[in-house]
mmCIF file of C-alpha atoms and ligand atoms in Angstrom:
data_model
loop_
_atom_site.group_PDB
_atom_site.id
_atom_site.type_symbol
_atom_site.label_atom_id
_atom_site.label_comp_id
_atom_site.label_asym_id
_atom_site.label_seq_id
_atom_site.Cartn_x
_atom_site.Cartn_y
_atom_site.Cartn_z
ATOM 1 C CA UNK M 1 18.940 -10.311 -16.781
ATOM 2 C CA UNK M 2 19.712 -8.214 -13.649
ATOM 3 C CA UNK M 3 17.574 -8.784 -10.340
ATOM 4 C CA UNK M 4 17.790 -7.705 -6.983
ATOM 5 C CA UNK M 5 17.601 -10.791 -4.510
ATOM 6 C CA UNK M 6 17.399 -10.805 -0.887
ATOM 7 C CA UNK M 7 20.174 -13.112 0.221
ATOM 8 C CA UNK M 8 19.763 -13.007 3.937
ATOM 9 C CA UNK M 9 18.451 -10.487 6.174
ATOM 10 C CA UNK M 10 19.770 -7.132 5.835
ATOM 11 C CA UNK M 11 21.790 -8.369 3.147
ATOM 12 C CA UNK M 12 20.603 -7.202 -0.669
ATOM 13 C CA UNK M 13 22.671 -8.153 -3.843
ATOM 14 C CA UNK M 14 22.170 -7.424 -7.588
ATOM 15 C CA UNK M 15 22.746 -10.740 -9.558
ATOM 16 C CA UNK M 16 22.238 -11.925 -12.912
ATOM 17 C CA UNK M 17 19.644 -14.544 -13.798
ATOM 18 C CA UNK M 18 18.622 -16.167 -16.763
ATOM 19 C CA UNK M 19 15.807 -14.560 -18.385
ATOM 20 C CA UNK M 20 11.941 -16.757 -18.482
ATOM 21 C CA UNK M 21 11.239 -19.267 -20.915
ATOM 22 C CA UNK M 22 8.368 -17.965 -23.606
ATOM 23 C CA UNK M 23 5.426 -16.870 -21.781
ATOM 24 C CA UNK M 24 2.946 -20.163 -20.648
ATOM 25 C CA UNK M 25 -0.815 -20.591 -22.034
ATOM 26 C CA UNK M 26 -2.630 -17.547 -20.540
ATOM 27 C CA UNK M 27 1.093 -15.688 -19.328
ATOM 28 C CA UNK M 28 2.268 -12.703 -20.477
ATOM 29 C CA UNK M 29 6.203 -12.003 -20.158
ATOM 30 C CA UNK M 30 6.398 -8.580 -18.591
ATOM 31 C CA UNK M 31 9.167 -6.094 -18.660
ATOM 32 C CA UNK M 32 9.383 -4.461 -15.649
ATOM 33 C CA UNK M 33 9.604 -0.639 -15.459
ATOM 34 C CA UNK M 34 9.330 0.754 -11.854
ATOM 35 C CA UNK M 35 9.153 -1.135 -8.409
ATOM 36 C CA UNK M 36 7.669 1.265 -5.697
ATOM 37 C CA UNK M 37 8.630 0.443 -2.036
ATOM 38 C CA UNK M 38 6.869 -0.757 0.555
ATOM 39 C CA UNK M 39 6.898 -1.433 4.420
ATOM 40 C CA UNK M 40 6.748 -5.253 3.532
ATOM 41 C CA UNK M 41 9.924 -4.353 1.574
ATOM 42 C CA UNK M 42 11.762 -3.347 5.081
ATOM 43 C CA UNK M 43 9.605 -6.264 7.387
ATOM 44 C CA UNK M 44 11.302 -8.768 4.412
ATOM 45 C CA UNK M 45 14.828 -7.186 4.724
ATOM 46 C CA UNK M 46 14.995 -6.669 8.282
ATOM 47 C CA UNK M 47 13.765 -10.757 8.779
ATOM 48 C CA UNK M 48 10.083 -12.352 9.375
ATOM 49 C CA UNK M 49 10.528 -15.191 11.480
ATOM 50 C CA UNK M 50 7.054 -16.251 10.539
ATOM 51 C CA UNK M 51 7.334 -15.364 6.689
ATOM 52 C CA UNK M 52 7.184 -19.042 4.841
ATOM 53 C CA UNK M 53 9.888 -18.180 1.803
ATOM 54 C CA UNK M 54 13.006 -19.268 1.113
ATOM 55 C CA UNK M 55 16.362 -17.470 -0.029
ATOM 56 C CA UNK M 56 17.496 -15.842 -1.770
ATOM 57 C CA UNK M 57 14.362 -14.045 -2.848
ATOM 58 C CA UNK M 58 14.088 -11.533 -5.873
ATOM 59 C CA UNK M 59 12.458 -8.460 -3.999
ATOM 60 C CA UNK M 60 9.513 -6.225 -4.717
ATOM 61 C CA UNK M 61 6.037 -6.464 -4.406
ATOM 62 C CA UNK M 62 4.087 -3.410 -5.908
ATOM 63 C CA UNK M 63 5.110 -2.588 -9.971
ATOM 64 C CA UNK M 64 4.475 -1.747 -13.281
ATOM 65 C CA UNK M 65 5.940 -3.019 -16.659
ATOM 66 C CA UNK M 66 5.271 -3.008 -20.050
ATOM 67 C CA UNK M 67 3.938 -6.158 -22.229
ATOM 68 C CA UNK M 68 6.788 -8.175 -23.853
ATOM 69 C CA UNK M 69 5.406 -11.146 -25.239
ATOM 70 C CA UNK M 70 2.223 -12.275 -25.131
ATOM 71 C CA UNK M 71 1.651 -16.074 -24.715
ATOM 72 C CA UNK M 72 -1.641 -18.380 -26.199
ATOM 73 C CA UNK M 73 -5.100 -17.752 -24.838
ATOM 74 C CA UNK M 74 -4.248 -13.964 -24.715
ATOM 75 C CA UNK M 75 -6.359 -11.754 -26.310
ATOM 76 C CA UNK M 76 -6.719 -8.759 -24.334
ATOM 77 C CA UNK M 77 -3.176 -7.708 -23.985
ATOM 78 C CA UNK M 78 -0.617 -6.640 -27.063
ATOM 79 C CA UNK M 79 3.482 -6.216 -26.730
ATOM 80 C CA UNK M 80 4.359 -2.839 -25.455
ATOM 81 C CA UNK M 81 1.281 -2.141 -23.453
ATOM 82 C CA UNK M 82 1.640 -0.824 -20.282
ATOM 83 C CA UNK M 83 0.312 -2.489 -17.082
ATOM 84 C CA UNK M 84 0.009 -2.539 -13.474
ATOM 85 C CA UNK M 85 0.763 -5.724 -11.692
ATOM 86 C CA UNK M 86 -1.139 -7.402 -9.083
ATOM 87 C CA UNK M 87 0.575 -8.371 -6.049
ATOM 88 C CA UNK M 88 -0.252 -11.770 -5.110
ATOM 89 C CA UNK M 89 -0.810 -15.077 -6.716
ATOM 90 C CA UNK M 90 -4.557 -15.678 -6.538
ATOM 91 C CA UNK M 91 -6.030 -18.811 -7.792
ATOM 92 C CA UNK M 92 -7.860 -16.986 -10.777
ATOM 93 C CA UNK M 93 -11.162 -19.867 -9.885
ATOM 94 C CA UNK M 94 -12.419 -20.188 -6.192
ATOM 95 C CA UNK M 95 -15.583 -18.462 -5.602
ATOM 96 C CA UNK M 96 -13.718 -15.330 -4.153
ATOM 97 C CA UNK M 97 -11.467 -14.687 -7.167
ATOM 98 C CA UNK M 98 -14.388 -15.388 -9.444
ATOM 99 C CA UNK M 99 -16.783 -12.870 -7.536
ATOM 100 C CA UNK M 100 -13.474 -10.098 -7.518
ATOM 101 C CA UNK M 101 -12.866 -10.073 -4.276
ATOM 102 C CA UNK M 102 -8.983 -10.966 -5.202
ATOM 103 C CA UNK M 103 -7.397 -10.320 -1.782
ATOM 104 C CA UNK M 104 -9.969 -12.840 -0.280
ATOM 105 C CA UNK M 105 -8.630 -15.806 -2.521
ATOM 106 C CA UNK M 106 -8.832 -19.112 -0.904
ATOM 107 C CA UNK M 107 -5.582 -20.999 -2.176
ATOM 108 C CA UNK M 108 -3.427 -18.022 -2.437
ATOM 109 C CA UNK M 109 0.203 -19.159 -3.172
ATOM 110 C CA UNK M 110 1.341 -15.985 -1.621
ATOM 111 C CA UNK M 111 2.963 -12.242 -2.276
ATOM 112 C CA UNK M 112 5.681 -11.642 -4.794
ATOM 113 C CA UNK M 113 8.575 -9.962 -3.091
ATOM 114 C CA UNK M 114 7.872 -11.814 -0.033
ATOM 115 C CA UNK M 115 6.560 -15.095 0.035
ATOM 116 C CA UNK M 116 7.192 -15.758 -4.168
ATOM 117 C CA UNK M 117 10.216 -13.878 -5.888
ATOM 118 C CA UNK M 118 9.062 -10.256 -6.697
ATOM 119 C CA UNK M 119 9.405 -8.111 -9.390
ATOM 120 C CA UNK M 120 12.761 -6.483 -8.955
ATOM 121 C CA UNK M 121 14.149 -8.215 -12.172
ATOM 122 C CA UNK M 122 14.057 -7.631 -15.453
ATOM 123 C CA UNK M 123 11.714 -9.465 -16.814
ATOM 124 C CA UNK M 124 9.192 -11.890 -15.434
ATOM 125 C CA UNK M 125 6.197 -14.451 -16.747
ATOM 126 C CA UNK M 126 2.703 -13.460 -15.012
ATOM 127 C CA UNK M 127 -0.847 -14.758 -15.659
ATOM 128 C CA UNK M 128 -2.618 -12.231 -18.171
ATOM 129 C CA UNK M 129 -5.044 -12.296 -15.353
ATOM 130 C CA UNK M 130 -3.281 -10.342 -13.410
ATOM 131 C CA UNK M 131 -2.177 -7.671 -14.937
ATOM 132 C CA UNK M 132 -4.123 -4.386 -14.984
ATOM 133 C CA UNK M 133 -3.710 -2.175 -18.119
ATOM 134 C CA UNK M 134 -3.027 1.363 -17.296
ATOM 135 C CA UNK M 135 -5.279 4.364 -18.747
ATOM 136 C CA UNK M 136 -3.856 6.837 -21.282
ATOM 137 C CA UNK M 137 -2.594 9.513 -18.999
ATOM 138 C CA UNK M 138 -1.365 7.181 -16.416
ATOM 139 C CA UNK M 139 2.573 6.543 -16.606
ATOM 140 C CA UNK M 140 5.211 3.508 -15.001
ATOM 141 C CA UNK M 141 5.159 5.603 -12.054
ATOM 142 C CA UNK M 142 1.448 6.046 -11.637
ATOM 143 C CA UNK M 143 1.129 2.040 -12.487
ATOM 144 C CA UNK M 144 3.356 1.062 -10.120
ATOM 145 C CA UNK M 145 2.172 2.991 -7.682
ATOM 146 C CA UNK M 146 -1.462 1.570 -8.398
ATOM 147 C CA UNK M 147 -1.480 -1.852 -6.521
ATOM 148 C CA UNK M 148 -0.459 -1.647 -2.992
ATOM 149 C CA UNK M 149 -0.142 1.993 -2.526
ATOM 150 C CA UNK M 150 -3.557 3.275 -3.740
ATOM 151 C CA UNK M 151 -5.536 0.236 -4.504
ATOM 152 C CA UNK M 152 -5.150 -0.348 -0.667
ATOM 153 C CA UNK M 153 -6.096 2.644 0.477
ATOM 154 C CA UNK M 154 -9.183 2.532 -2.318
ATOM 155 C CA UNK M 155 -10.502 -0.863 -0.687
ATOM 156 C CA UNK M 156 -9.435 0.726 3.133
ATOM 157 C CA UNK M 157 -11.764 3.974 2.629
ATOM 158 C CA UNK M 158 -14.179 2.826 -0.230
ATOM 159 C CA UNK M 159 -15.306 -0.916 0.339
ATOM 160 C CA UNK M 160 -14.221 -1.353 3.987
ATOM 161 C CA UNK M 161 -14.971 1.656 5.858
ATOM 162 C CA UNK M 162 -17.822 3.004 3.433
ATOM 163 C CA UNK M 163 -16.361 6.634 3.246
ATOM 164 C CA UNK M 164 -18.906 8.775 2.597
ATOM 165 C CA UNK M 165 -18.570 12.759 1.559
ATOM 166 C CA UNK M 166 -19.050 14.975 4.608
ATOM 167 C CA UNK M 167 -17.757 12.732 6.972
ATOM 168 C CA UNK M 168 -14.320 13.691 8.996
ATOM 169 C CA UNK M 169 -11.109 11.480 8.648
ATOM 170 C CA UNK M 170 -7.888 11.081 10.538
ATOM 171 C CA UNK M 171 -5.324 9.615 8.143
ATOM 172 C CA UNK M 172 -2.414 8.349 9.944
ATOM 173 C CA UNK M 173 1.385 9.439 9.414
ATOM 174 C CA UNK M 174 0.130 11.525 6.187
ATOM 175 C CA UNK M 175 4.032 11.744 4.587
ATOM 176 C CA UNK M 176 3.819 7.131 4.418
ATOM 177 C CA UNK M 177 3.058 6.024 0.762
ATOM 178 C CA UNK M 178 0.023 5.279 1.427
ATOM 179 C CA UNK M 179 -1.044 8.568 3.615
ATOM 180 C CA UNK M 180 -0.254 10.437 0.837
ATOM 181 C CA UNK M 181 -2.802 8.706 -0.700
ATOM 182 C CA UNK M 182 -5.417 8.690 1.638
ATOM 183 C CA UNK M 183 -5.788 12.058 2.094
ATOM 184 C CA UNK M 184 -5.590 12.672 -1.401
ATOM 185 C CA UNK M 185 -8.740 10.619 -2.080
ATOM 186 C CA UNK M 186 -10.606 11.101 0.931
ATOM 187 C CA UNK M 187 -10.370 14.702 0.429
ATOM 188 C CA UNK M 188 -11.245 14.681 -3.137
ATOM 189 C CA UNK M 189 -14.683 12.888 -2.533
ATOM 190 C CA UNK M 190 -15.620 16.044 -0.281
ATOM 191 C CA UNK M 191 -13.954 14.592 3.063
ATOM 192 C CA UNK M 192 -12.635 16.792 6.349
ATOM 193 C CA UNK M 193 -9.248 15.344 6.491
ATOM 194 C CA UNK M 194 -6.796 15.540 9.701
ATOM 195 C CA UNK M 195 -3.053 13.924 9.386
ATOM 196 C CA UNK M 196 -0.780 13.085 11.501
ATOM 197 C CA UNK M 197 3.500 13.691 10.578
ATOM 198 C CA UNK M 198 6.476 13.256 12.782
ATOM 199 C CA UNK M 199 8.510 16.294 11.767
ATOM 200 C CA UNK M 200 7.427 20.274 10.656
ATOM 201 C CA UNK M 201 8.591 20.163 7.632
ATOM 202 C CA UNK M 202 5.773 17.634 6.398
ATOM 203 C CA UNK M 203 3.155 19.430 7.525
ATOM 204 C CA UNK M 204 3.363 22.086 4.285
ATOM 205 C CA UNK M 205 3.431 19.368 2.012
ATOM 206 C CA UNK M 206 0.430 17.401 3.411
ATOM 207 C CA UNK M 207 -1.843 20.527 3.649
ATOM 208 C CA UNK M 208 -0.753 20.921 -0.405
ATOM 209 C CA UNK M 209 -2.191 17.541 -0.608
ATOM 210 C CA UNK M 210 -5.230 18.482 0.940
ATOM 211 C CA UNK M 211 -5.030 17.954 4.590
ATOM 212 C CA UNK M 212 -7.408 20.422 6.524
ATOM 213 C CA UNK M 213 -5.470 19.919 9.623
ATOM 214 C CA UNK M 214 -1.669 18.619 10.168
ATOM 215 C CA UNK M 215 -0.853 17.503 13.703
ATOM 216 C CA UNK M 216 2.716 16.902 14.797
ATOM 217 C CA UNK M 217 2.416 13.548 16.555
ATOM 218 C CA UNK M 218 5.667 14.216 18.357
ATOM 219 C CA UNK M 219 4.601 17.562 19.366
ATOM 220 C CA UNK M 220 1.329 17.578 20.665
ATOM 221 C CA UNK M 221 -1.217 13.929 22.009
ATOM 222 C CA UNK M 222 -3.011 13.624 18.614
ATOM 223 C CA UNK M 223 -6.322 12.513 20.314
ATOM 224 C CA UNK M 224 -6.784 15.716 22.196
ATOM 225 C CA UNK M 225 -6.043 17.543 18.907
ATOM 226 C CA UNK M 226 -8.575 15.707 17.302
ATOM 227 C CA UNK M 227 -11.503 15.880 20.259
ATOM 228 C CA UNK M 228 -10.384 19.660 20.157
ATOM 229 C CA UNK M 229 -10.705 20.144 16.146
ATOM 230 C CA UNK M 230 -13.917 18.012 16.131
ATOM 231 C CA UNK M 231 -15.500 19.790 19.024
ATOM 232 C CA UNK M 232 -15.413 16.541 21.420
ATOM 233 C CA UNK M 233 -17.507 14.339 18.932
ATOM 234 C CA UNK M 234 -14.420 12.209 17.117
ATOM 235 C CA UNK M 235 -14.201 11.908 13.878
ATOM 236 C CA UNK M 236 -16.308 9.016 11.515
ATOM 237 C CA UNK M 237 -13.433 7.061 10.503
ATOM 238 C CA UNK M 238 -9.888 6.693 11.584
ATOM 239 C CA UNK M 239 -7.350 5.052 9.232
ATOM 240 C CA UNK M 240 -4.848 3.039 10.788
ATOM 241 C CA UNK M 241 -1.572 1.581 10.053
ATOM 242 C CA UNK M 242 1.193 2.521 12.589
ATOM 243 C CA UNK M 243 -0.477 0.266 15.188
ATOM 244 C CA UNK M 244 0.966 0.095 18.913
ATOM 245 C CA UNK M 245 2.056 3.731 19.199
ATOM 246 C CA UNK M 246 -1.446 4.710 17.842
ATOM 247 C CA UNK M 247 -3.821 2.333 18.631
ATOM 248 C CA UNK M 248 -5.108 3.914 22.204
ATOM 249 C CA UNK M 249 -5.201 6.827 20.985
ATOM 250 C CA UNK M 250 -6.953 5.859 17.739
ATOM 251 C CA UNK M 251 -9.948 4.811 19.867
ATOM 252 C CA UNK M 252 -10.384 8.127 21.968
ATOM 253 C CA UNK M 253 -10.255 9.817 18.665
ATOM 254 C CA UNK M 254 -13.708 7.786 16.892
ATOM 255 C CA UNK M 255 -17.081 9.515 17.240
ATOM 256 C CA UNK M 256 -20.057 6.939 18.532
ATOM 257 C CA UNK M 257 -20.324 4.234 15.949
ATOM 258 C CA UNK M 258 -16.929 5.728 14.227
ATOM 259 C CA UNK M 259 -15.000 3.268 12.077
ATOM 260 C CA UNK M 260 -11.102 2.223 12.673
ATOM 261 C CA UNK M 261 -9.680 0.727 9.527
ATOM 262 C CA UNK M 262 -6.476 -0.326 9.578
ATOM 263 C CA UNK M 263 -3.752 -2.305 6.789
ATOM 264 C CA UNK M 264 -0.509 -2.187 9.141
ATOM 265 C CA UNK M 265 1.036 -1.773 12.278
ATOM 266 C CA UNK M 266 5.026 -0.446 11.569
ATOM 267 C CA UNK M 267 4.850 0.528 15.221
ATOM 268 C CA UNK M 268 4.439 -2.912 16.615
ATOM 269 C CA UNK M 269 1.988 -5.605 16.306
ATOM 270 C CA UNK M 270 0.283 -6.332 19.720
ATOM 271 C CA UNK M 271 -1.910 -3.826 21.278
ATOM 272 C CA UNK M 272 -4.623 -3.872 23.786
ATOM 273 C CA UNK M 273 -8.605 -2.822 23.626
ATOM 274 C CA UNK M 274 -10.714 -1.467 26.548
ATOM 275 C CA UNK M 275 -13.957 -3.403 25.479
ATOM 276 C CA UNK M 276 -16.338 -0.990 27.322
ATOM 277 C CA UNK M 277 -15.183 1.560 24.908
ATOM 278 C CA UNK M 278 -15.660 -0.941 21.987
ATOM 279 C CA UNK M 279 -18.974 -2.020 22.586
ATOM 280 C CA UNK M 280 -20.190 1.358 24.307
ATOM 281 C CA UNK M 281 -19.255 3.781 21.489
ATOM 282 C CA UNK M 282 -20.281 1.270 19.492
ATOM 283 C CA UNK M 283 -17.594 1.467 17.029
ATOM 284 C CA UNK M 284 -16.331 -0.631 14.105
ATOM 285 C CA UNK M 285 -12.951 -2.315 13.537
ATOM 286 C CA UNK M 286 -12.520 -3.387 10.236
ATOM 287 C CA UNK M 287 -8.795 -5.527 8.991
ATOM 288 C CA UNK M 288 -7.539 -4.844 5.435
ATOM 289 C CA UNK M 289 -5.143 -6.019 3.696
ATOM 290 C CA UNK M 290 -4.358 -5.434 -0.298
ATOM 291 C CA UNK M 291 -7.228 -4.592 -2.483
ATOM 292 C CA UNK M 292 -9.088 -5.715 -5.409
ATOM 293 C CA UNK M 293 -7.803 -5.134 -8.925
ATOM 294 C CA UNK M 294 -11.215 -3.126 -9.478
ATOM 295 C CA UNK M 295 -9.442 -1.090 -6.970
ATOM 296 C CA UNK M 296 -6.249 -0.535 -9.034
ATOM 297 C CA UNK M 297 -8.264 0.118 -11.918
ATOM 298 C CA UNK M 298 -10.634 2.805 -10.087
ATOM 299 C CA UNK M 299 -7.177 4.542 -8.469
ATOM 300 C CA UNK M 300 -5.333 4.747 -12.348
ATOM 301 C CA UNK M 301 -8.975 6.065 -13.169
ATOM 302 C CA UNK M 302 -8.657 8.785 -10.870
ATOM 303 C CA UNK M 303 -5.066 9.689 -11.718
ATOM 304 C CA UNK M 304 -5.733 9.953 -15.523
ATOM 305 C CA UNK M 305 -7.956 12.421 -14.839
ATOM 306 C CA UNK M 306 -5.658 14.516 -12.217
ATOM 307 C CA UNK M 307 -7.953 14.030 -9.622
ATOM 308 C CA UNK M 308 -4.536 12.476 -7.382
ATOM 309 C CA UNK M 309 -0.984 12.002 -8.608
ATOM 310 C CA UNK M 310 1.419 9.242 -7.050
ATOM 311 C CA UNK M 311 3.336 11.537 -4.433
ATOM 312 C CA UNK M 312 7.163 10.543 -4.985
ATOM 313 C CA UNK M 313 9.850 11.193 -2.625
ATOM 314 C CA UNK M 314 12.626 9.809 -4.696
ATOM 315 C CA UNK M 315 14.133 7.259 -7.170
ATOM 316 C CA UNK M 316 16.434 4.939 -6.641
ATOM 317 C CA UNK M 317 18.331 2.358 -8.547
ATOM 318 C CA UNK M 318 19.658 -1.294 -7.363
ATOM 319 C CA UNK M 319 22.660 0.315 -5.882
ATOM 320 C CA UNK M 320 21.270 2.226 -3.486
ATOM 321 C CA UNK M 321 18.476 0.266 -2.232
ATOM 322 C CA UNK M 322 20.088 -0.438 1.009
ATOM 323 C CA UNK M 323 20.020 3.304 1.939
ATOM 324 C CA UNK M 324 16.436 3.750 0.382
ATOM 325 C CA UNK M 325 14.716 0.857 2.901
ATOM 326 C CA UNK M 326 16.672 2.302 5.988
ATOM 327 C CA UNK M 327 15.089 5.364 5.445
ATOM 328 C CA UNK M 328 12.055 3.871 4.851
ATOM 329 C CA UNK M 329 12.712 2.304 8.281
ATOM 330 C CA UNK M 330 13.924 5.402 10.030
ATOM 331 C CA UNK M 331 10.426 7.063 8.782
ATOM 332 C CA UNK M 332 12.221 9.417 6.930
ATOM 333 C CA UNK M 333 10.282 9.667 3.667
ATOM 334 C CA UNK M 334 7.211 11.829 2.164
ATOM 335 C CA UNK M 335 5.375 9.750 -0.609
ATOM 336 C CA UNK M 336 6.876 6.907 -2.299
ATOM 337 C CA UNK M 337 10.169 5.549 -3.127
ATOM 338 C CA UNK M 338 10.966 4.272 -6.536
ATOM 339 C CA UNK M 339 13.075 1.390 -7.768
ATOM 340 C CA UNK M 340 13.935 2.141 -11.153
ATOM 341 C CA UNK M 341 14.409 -1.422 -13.309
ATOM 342 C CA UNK M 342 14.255 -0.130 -16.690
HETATM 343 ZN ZN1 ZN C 401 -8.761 -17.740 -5.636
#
């Protein structure tokens, strides 16, 4: 079966591997449909010197695939069902896993695509557990977009920073995967949303999205913007992810008690605080990383009924995946890119 592996940095290569043995008590065999990229994609390919894995390394963390076989102890899962696949190997039994709270798992074995091999191959044997059946409605694209992409930004908005409707947003480089996202669902629950894009030809797409305001980040400071379109209050919650180009500014732009959420830092990933401000304007910093499966099943929810759609910028195939992360890299993207497997 064909795979994708990272051999070295910078250096991808389709290969052929031998396909799983028959799926394991409580493992399903999956056929993978669509990988959708990531910015842990380009931090793999580019090199992590303190990423534990070894290579090569079959890429791809976020997916979808449909149900091949279906091994003993399943029940809830039959061949040719279509799921969306969780992207880390939790322990399925310490007291985090059990209470849902996946991402919080205490003997995680770590992240396919980065840490474990990913799911840029063929086929691939999962724990049923894991696995996340998609609603009528919902489609390979709008699974595999389901895990990373919008369950993140569900357990950023919903259980970290407590979005509420009414409340004023500033969502981050709105054309990234997951600001596409973000202002989707923030402005669908009644939110004022603000953006931020690096070029003018995003800002039409992200006010179709439903962006109240679009601010050029490379045109104008974003903060004064934001004091100027909030009339000097801030706004309730910022949502973070570009990191040392933002983070200053990110601050000035919070309202007293304002919450700063944030699941990245493609920017850079050291930064500094002014604690006066932190502790004055009494403000909230909240860390997030990956999301619940409740959350992927809430965000499919919400796409099978049209409330938001996966926003895809293109597909791509093995061959040029090379191309696809450099762009990812160089920023120049709106919504998701998509590695078609089969
Ligand atoms: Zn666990």
């Amino acid at each position: 079966m064909r795979a994708l592996q990272l051999i070295e940095d910078r250096r991808l290569e389709a290969v052929d591997l031998a396909p799983p043995p028959p799926p394991a008590l409580g493992e399903v065999t999956v056929r993978i449909k669509a990988v959708a990229l990531n910015h842990i994609d380009v931090w793999g390919w580019r090199g992590m010197a303190f990423a534990k894995r070894k290579l090569p390394l079959v890429i791809g963390a976020e997916a979808s695939g449909e149900v091949e076989t279906v091994g003993q102890g399943v029940s809830d899962l039959l061949p040719g069902q279509l799921v969306s696949i969780y992207g880390a190997r939790t322990c399925g039994l310490c007291r985090a896993c059990r209470e849902g709270r996946d991402n919080l798992c205490e003997h995680v074995a770590g992240v396919h695509g980065f840490h474990l091999d990913g799911f840029a191959q063929e086929l691939i044997n999962l724990p049923a557990r894991l696995l996340v059946p998609a609603p009528p409605g919902v489609d390979a694209i709008g699974a595999a977009v389901a895990p990373v992409t919008f369950g993140t930004v569900e357990h950023m908005l919903f259980d970290n920073a407590h979005l509420e409707p009414g409340e004023t947003v500033l969502v981050h480089a709105g054309g990234s995967g997951i600001g596409t996202a973000a202002i989707q669902l923030a402005k669908r629950m009644g939110c004022t949303v603000i953006t931020t894009v690096g070029s003018n030809d995003k800002i039409a797409k992200a006010q179709a999205l439903g962006a109240d305001h679009v601010i050029n980040y490379r045109e104008d400071r974003f903060e004064g913007v934001v004091r100027k379109l909030t009339r000097k209050k801030g706004v309730d919650v910022v949502f973070e992810h570009v990191g040392a180009d933002t983070w200053a500014g990110s601050m000035l732009s919070l309202k007293r008690g304002g919450r700063l959420v944030t699941c990245g830092s493609t920017s850079g990933v050291s930064t500094s605080i002014n604690l006066m401000q932190l502790f004055q304007q009494q403000l909230k910093l909240l860390g997030s990383f990956g999301c619940r499966m409740e959350n992927m099943a809430n965000a499919m929810q919400k796409m099978a009924t049209g409330l938001v759609r996966p926003v895809i910028d293109t597909e791509v195939d093995f061959d040029s995946i090379d191309a696809a992360l450099k762009r990812m890299e160089g920023r120049d993207v709106f919504g998701k890119i998509i590695l078609r497997v089969a």
